[in-house]
């Protein structure tokens, strides 16, 4: 397959690990490219959650298979402001550490896109799991809620970061502890997805811990 991937340098490495055979991939690190997108079998856009205004670049292409990194924004919200939507729109979980797994986490906007998903994922050589088109998807909701609770535990002085990480790995067999995982994912992604989740649901479990917010703000200010 001929694939256009719009992503960061970090995303490139993980994308290559996930889709490492039989594909012709072109990588772009911003939207400043000139190309007829109809020449690509599909496009993966990792930036759309932070730059939803760029969606109009793709939406006019009839039949374009567009995968957008969707934990921060729902497909319904993304499509709402478009006068026309001709592409086949899919959401995927492209946050760092979540892409290179056996199963691709995917949402769809409508039945038309869903009908072609199985064949498309077969060509991409990946298994997939359909999830509801909601902010946070599934895995980020679970992991980021755990990370948020870990920050509350640290804030209360109950345990150190190292102890919490060790306890999580031993108790749940997760590959990383919550603070390790937060660092790998990027605290900006954790904070921004939790913020979007709370705005969407108003559920207290997604209310951001003050300590997590403090660490996020200290990072983005530098």
PDB file of C-alpha atoms in Angstrom:
ATOM      1  CA  UNK A   1       0.000   0.000   0.000  1.00  0.00           C
ATOM      2  CA  UNK A   2       1.044   3.588  -0.643  1.00  0.00           C
ATOM      3  CA  UNK A   3       0.664   5.455   2.654  1.00  0.00           C
ATOM      4  CA  UNK A   4       1.119   9.105   3.604  1.00  0.00           C
ATOM      5  CA  UNK A   5       2.009   9.564   7.281  1.00  0.00           C
ATOM      6  CA  UNK A   6       1.897  13.017   8.865  1.00  0.00           C
ATOM      7  CA  UNK A   7       3.642  12.713  12.191  1.00  0.00           C
ATOM      8  CA  UNK A   8       6.549  13.576  14.488  1.00  0.00           C
ATOM      9  CA  UNK A   9       9.947  11.886  14.421  1.00  0.00           C
ATOM     10  CA  UNK A  10       8.886   9.830  17.453  1.00  0.00           C
ATOM     11  CA  UNK A  11       5.778   8.625  15.612  1.00  0.00           C
ATOM     12  CA  UNK A  12       7.829   7.559  12.588  1.00  0.00           C
ATOM     13  CA  UNK A  13       9.771   4.995  14.574  1.00  0.00           C
ATOM     14  CA  UNK A  14       6.682   3.435  16.116  1.00  0.00           C
ATOM     15  CA  UNK A  15       4.780   3.491  12.809  1.00  0.00           C
ATOM     16  CA  UNK A  16       7.598   1.614  11.103  1.00  0.00           C
ATOM     17  CA  UNK A  17       7.562  -1.004  13.862  1.00  0.00           C
ATOM     18  CA  UNK A  18       3.799  -1.450  13.504  1.00  0.00           C
ATOM     19  CA  UNK A  19       3.550  -1.394   9.701  1.00  0.00           C
ATOM     20  CA  UNK A  20       6.964  -2.736   8.775  1.00  0.00           C
ATOM     21  CA  UNK A  21       6.298  -4.907   5.735  1.00  0.00           C
ATOM     22  CA  UNK A  22       5.095  -4.449   2.177  1.00  0.00           C
ATOM     23  CA  UNK A  23       4.137  -0.776   2.253  1.00  0.00           C
ATOM     24  CA  UNK A  24       5.430   2.317   0.490  1.00  0.00           C
ATOM     25  CA  UNK A  25       5.376   5.007   3.172  1.00  0.00           C
ATOM     26  CA  UNK A  26       6.000   8.716   2.794  1.00  0.00           C
ATOM     27  CA  UNK A  27       6.570  10.602   6.041  1.00  0.00           C
ATOM     28  CA  UNK A  28       5.845  14.322   6.496  1.00  0.00           C
ATOM     29  CA  UNK A  29       6.426  16.180   9.771  1.00  0.00           C
ATOM     30  CA  UNK A  30       4.055  19.069   8.964  1.00  0.00           C
ATOM     31  CA  UNK A  31       1.241  20.029   6.584  1.00  0.00           C
ATOM     32  CA  UNK A  32       3.486  21.954   4.213  1.00  0.00           C
ATOM     33  CA  UNK A  33       3.410  19.477   1.342  1.00  0.00           C
ATOM     34  CA  UNK A  34       2.061  19.532  -2.188  1.00  0.00           C
ATOM     35  CA  UNK A  35       0.683  16.199  -3.312  1.00  0.00           C
ATOM     36  CA  UNK A  36      -2.425  14.812  -4.932  1.00  0.00           C
ATOM     37  CA  UNK A  37      -3.747  12.794  -2.014  1.00  0.00           C
ATOM     38  CA  UNK A  38      -5.783  10.599  -4.341  1.00  0.00           C
ATOM     39  CA  UNK A  39      -2.522   8.828  -5.254  1.00  0.00           C
ATOM     40  CA  UNK A  40      -2.344   7.348  -1.732  1.00  0.00           C
ATOM     41  CA  UNK A  41      -4.217   4.252  -0.586  1.00  0.00           C
ATOM     42  CA  UNK A  42      -4.545   5.771   2.873  1.00  0.00           C
ATOM     43  CA  UNK A  43      -3.330   8.621   5.057  1.00  0.00           C
ATOM     44  CA  UNK A  44      -2.418   8.529   8.743  1.00  0.00           C
ATOM     45  CA  UNK A  45      -2.537  11.937  10.453  1.00  0.00           C
ATOM     46  CA  UNK A  46      -1.105  12.024  13.987  1.00  0.00           C
ATOM     47  CA  UNK A  47      -1.552  15.800  14.446  1.00  0.00           C
ATOM     48  CA  UNK A  48      -5.250  16.347  13.806  1.00  0.00           C
ATOM     49  CA  UNK A  49      -6.252  16.392  17.492  1.00  0.00           C
ATOM     50  CA  UNK A  50      -4.038  19.444  17.987  1.00  0.00           C
ATOM     51  CA  UNK A  51      -4.751  20.977  14.553  1.00  0.00           C
ATOM     52  CA  UNK A  52      -8.385  20.154  13.645  1.00  0.00           C
ATOM     53  CA  UNK A  53      -8.485  23.105  11.233  1.00  0.00           C
ATOM     54  CA  UNK A  54      -6.240  21.081   8.899  1.00  0.00           C
ATOM     55  CA  UNK A  55      -8.993  18.516   8.358  1.00  0.00           C
ATOM     56  CA  UNK A  56     -10.353  20.404   5.363  1.00  0.00           C
ATOM     57  CA  UNK A  57      -7.192  19.423   3.451  1.00  0.00           C
ATOM     58  CA  UNK A  58      -8.469  15.834   3.369  1.00  0.00           C
ATOM     59  CA  UNK A  59     -12.259  15.972   3.634  1.00  0.00           C
ATOM     60  CA  UNK A  60     -12.880  16.868  -0.014  1.00  0.00           C
ATOM     61  CA  UNK A  61     -11.113  13.796  -1.429  1.00  0.00           C
ATOM     62  CA  UNK A  62     -13.711  11.280  -2.557  1.00  0.00           C
ATOM     63  CA  UNK A  63     -12.994   7.838  -1.105  1.00  0.00           C
ATOM     64  CA  UNK A  64      -9.729   8.784   0.608  1.00  0.00           C
ATOM     65  CA  UNK A  65      -9.052   6.419   3.519  1.00  0.00           C
ATOM     66  CA  UNK A  66      -8.085   8.826   6.290  1.00  0.00           C
ATOM     67  CA  UNK A  67      -6.962   7.659   9.727  1.00  0.00           C
ATOM     68  CA  UNK A  68      -6.766  10.477  12.284  1.00  0.00           C
ATOM     69  CA  UNK A  69      -5.244  10.280  15.751  1.00  0.00           C
ATOM     70  CA  UNK A  70      -8.496  10.524  17.690  1.00  0.00           C
ATOM     71  CA  UNK A  71      -8.072  10.314  21.509  1.00  0.00           C
ATOM     72  CA  UNK A  72      -8.296  14.118  21.879  1.00  0.00           C
ATOM     73  CA  UNK A  73     -11.228  14.737  19.527  1.00  0.00           C
ATOM     74  CA  UNK A  74     -14.189  12.707  18.300  1.00  0.00           C
ATOM     75  CA  UNK A  75     -14.736  12.110  14.607  1.00  0.00           C
ATOM     76  CA  UNK A  76     -18.224  13.591  14.918  1.00  0.00           C
ATOM     77  CA  UNK A  77     -16.801  16.848  16.252  1.00  0.00           C
ATOM     78  CA  UNK A  78     -14.091  16.877  13.602  1.00  0.00           C
ATOM     79  CA  UNK A  79     -16.631  16.440  10.805  1.00  0.00           C
ATOM     80  CA  UNK A  80     -19.229  18.820  12.222  1.00  0.00           C
ATOM     81  CA  UNK A  81     -17.632  21.979  10.831  1.00  0.00           C
ATOM     82  CA  UNK A  82     -17.052  20.606   7.323  1.00  0.00           C
ATOM     83  CA  UNK A  83     -19.394  21.609   4.506  1.00  0.00           C
ATOM     84  CA  UNK A  84     -18.591  18.365   2.703  1.00  0.00           C
ATOM     85  CA  UNK A  85     -17.124  15.094   3.844  1.00  0.00           C
ATOM     86  CA  UNK A  86     -16.151  12.805   1.006  1.00  0.00           C
ATOM     87  CA  UNK A  87     -13.332  10.823   2.605  1.00  0.00           C
ATOM     88  CA  UNK A  88     -13.664   7.562   4.544  1.00  0.00           C
ATOM     89  CA  UNK A  89     -12.919   8.795   8.053  1.00  0.00           C
ATOM     90  CA  UNK A  90     -11.399   6.569  10.734  1.00  0.00           C
ATOM     91  CA  UNK A  91     -10.056   7.323  14.192  1.00  0.00           C
ATOM     92  CA  UNK A  92      -7.055   5.480  15.581  1.00  0.00           C
ATOM     93  CA  UNK A  93      -5.099   5.517  18.822  1.00  0.00           C
ATOM     94  CA  UNK A  94      -1.733   6.882  17.746  1.00  0.00           C
ATOM     95  CA  UNK A  95      -0.511   8.186  21.077  1.00  0.00           C
ATOM     96  CA  UNK A  96       3.095   7.182  21.880  1.00  0.00           C
ATOM     97  CA  UNK A  97       3.413   3.508  23.023  1.00  0.00           C
ATOM     98  CA  UNK A  98      -0.161   2.663  21.914  1.00  0.00           C
ATOM     99  CA  UNK A  99       0.271   2.197  18.167  1.00  0.00           C
ATOM    100  CA  UNK A 100       2.726  -0.684  17.998  1.00  0.00           C
ATOM    101  CA  UNK A 101       0.409  -3.342  19.412  1.00  0.00           C
ATOM    102  CA  UNK A 102      -1.149  -6.420  17.814  1.00  0.00           C
ATOM    103  CA  UNK A 103      -4.565  -4.748  17.695  1.00  0.00           C
ATOM    104  CA  UNK A 104      -5.222  -1.348  16.126  1.00  0.00           C
ATOM    105  CA  UNK A 105      -7.834   0.598  18.087  1.00  0.00           C
ATOM    106  CA  UNK A 106     -10.208   2.112  15.490  1.00  0.00           C
ATOM    107  CA  UNK A 107     -13.394   4.192  15.467  1.00  0.00           C
ATOM    108  CA  UNK A 108     -15.545   5.097  12.453  1.00  0.00           C
ATOM    109  CA  UNK A 109     -17.869   7.972  11.687  1.00  0.00           C
ATOM    110  CA  UNK A 110     -20.485   6.100   9.654  1.00  0.00           C
ATOM    111  CA  UNK A 111     -21.527   2.738   8.215  1.00  0.00           C
ATOM    112  CA  UNK A 112     -19.890   3.496   4.869  1.00  0.00           C
ATOM    113  CA  UNK A 113     -16.450   3.742   6.434  1.00  0.00           C
ATOM    114  CA  UNK A 114     -17.083   0.772   8.725  1.00  0.00           C
ATOM    115  CA  UNK A 115     -17.966  -1.478   5.787  1.00  0.00           C
ATOM    116  CA  UNK A 116     -14.505  -1.095   4.300  1.00  0.00           C
ATOM    117  CA  UNK A 117     -12.514  -1.311   7.516  1.00  0.00           C
ATOM    118  CA  UNK A 118     -11.913  -5.068   7.634  1.00  0.00           C
ATOM    119  CA  UNK A 119     -10.501  -5.156   4.107  1.00  0.00           C
ATOM    120  CA  UNK A 120      -8.384  -2.060   4.749  1.00  0.00           C
ATOM    121  CA  UNK A 121      -6.869  -3.470   7.946  1.00  0.00           C
ATOM    122  CA  UNK A 122      -6.185  -6.756   6.162  1.00  0.00           C
ATOM    123  CA  UNK A 123      -4.168  -4.842   3.570  1.00  0.00           C
ATOM    124  CA  UNK A 124      -2.375  -3.039   6.391  1.00  0.00           C
ATOM    125  CA  UNK A 125      -1.549  -6.444   7.943  1.00  0.00           C
ATOM    126  CA  UNK A 126      -3.078  -5.619  11.317  1.00  0.00           C
ATOM    127  CA  UNK A 127      -5.861  -6.906  13.519  1.00  0.00           C
ATOM    128  CA  UNK A 128      -8.246  -4.228  14.754  1.00  0.00           C
ATOM    129  CA  UNK A 129     -10.838  -3.584  17.423  1.00  0.00           C
ATOM    130  CA  UNK A 130     -13.802  -1.299  16.820  1.00  0.00           C
ATOM    131  CA  UNK A 131     -14.422   1.263  19.568  1.00  0.00           C
ATOM    132  CA  UNK A 132     -17.134   3.888  19.994  1.00  0.00           C
ATOM    133  CA  UNK A 133     -16.437   7.325  18.531  1.00  0.00           C
ATOM    134  CA  UNK A 134     -15.811   9.146  21.816  1.00  0.00           C
ATOM    135  CA  UNK A 135     -13.028  11.318  23.162  1.00  0.00           C
ATOM    136  CA  UNK A 136     -10.391   9.162  24.845  1.00  0.00           C
ATOM    137  CA  UNK A 137     -11.305   6.036  22.874  1.00  0.00           C
ATOM    138  CA  UNK A 138     -10.814   3.037  25.241  1.00  0.00           C
ATOM    139  CA  UNK A 139      -7.202   2.329  26.220  1.00  0.00           C
ATOM    140  CA  UNK A 140      -6.234   5.966  26.857  1.00  0.00           C
ATOM    141  CA  UNK A 141      -9.302   6.417  29.080  1.00  0.00           C
ATOM    142  CA  UNK A 142      -8.198   3.534  31.285  1.00  0.00           C
ATOM    143  CA  UNK A 143      -4.466   4.244  31.395  1.00  0.00           C
ATOM    144  CA  UNK A 144      -4.796   8.008  31.834  1.00  0.00           C
ATOM    145  CA  UNK A 145      -7.278   7.591  34.664  1.00  0.00           C
ATOM    146  CA  UNK A 146      -4.733   5.311  36.376  1.00  0.00           C
ATOM    147  CA  UNK A 147      -1.979   7.891  35.805  1.00  0.00           C
ATOM    148  CA  UNK A 148      -4.204  10.630  37.231  1.00  0.00           C
ATOM    149  CA  UNK A 149      -4.932   8.539  40.342  1.00  0.00           C
ATOM    150  CA  UNK A 150      -1.203   7.863  40.729  1.00  0.00           C
ATOM    151  CA  UNK A 151      -0.585  11.622  40.832  1.00  0.00           C
ATOM    152  CA  UNK A 152      -3.259  11.954  43.544  1.00  0.00           C
ATOM    153  CA  UNK A 153      -1.491   9.227  45.549  1.00  0.00           C
ATOM    154  CA  UNK A 154       1.851  11.008  45.147  1.00  0.00           C
ATOM    155  CA  UNK A 155       0.277  14.343  46.050  1.00  0.00           C
ATOM    156  CA  UNK A 156      -1.070  12.860  49.288  1.00  0.00           C
ATOM    157  CA  UNK A 157       2.400  11.602  50.202  1.00  0.00           C
ATOM    158  CA  UNK A 158       1.241   7.980  50.420  1.00  0.00           C
ATOM    159  CA  UNK A 159       4.073   6.602  48.277  1.00  0.00           C
ATOM    160  CA  UNK A 160       6.929   7.671  46.011  1.00  0.00           C
ATOM    161  CA  UNK A 161       6.860   7.576  42.213  1.00  0.00           C
ATOM    162  CA  UNK A 162       9.206   4.599  42.236  1.00  0.00           C
ATOM    163  CA  UNK A 163       7.069   2.650  44.719  1.00  0.00           C
ATOM    164  CA  UNK A 164       3.880   3.377  42.790  1.00  0.00           C
ATOM    165  CA  UNK A 165       5.485   2.286  39.510  1.00  0.00           C
ATOM    166  CA  UNK A 166       6.816  -0.923  41.052  1.00  0.00           C
ATOM    167  CA  UNK A 167       3.501  -1.729  42.718  1.00  0.00           C
ATOM    168  CA  UNK A 168       1.573  -1.225  39.476  1.00  0.00           C
ATOM    169  CA  UNK A 169       3.888  -3.473  37.451  1.00  0.00           C
ATOM    170  CA  UNK A 170       3.918  -6.234  40.064  1.00  0.00           C
ATOM    171  CA  UNK A 171       0.202  -5.997  40.830  1.00  0.00           C
ATOM    172  CA  UNK A 172      -1.221  -5.720  37.316  1.00  0.00           C
ATOM    173  CA  UNK A 173       1.564  -7.005  35.054  1.00  0.00           C
ATOM    174  CA  UNK A 174       1.385  -3.743  33.076  1.00  0.00           C
ATOM    175  CA  UNK A 175       4.524  -3.082  31.001  1.00  0.00           C
ATOM    176  CA  UNK A 176       5.161   0.246  32.766  1.00  0.00           C
ATOM    177  CA  UNK A 177       4.230   1.952  35.988  1.00  0.00           C
ATOM    178  CA  UNK A 178       1.978   5.037  35.709  1.00  0.00           C
ATOM    179  CA  UNK A 179       4.804   7.575  35.983  1.00  0.00           C
ATOM    180  CA  UNK A 180       7.031   5.638  33.575  1.00  0.00           C
ATOM    181  CA  UNK A 181       4.141   5.440  31.130  1.00  0.00           C
ATOM    182  CA  UNK A 182       3.304   9.109  31.538  1.00  0.00           C
ATOM    183  CA  UNK A 183       6.879  10.027  30.597  1.00  0.00           C
ATOM    184  CA  UNK A 184       6.836   7.793  27.517  1.00  0.00           C
ATOM    185  CA  UNK A 185       3.422   9.032  26.363  1.00  0.00           C
ATOM    186  CA  UNK A 186       4.221  12.658  27.145  1.00  0.00           C
ATOM    187  CA  UNK A 187       2.592  14.503  30.021  1.00  0.00           C
ATOM    188  CA  UNK A 188       1.146  16.960  27.487  1.00  0.00           C
ATOM    189  CA  UNK A 189      -0.818  14.132  25.844  1.00  0.00           C
ATOM    190  CA  UNK A 190      -1.991  12.760  29.200  1.00  0.00           C
ATOM    191  CA  UNK A 191      -3.132  16.173  30.411  1.00  0.00           C
ATOM    192  CA  UNK A 192      -4.830  17.183  27.161  1.00  0.00           C
ATOM    193  CA  UNK A 193      -6.742  13.905  26.783  1.00  0.00           C
ATOM    194  CA  UNK A 194      -7.895  14.036  30.425  1.00  0.00           C
ATOM    195  CA  UNK A 195      -8.955  17.658  29.917  1.00  0.00           C
ATOM    196  CA  UNK A 196     -10.945  16.669  26.812  1.00  0.00           C
ATOM    197  CA  UNK A 197     -12.493  13.725  28.673  1.00  0.00           C
ATOM    198  CA  UNK A 198     -13.595  15.908  31.575  1.00  0.00           C
ATOM    199  CA  UNK A 199     -15.035  18.513  29.212  1.00  0.00           C
ATOM    200  CA  UNK A 200     -16.933  15.751  27.400  1.00  0.00           C
ATOM    201  CA  UNK A 201     -18.238  13.809  30.402  1.00  0.00           C
ATOM    202  CA  UNK A 202     -17.947  16.075  33.476  1.00  0.00           C
ATOM    203  CA  UNK A 203     -17.142  12.882  35.431  1.00  0.00           C
ATOM    204  CA  UNK A 204     -15.042  13.386  38.567  1.00  0.00           C
ATOM    205  CA  UNK A 205     -12.772  10.447  37.735  1.00  0.00           C
ATOM    206  CA  UNK A 206     -11.321  12.479  34.852  1.00  0.00           C
ATOM    207  CA  UNK A 207     -10.814  15.666  36.890  1.00  0.00           C
ATOM    208  CA  UNK A 208      -7.118  16.422  36.619  1.00  0.00           C
ATOM    209  CA  UNK A 209      -5.004  16.106  39.757  1.00  0.00           C
ATOM    210  CA  UNK A 210      -3.464  19.499  40.732  1.00  0.00           C
ATOM    211  CA  UNK A 211       0.000  17.915  40.873  1.00  0.00           C
ATOM    212  CA  UNK A 212      -0.349  16.529  37.342  1.00  0.00           C
ATOM    213  CA  UNK A 213      -1.493  19.984  36.173  1.00  0.00           C
ATOM    214  CA  UNK A 214       1.486  21.612  37.906  1.00  0.00           C
ATOM    215  CA  UNK A 215       3.968  19.259  36.223  1.00  0.00           C
ATOM    216  CA  UNK A 216       2.256  19.771  32.860  1.00  0.00           C
ATOM    217  CA  UNK A 217       2.380  23.552  33.173  1.00  0.00           C
ATOM    218  CA  UNK A 218       6.020  23.507  34.286  1.00  0.00           C
ATOM    219  CA  UNK A 219       6.908  21.457  31.202  1.00  0.00           C
ATOM    220  CA  UNK A 220       5.007  23.507  28.616  1.00  0.00           C
ATOM    221  CA  UNK A 221       6.387  26.761  30.015  1.00  0.00           C
ATOM    222  CA  UNK A 222       9.971  25.737  29.161  1.00  0.00           C
TER     223      UNK A 222
END
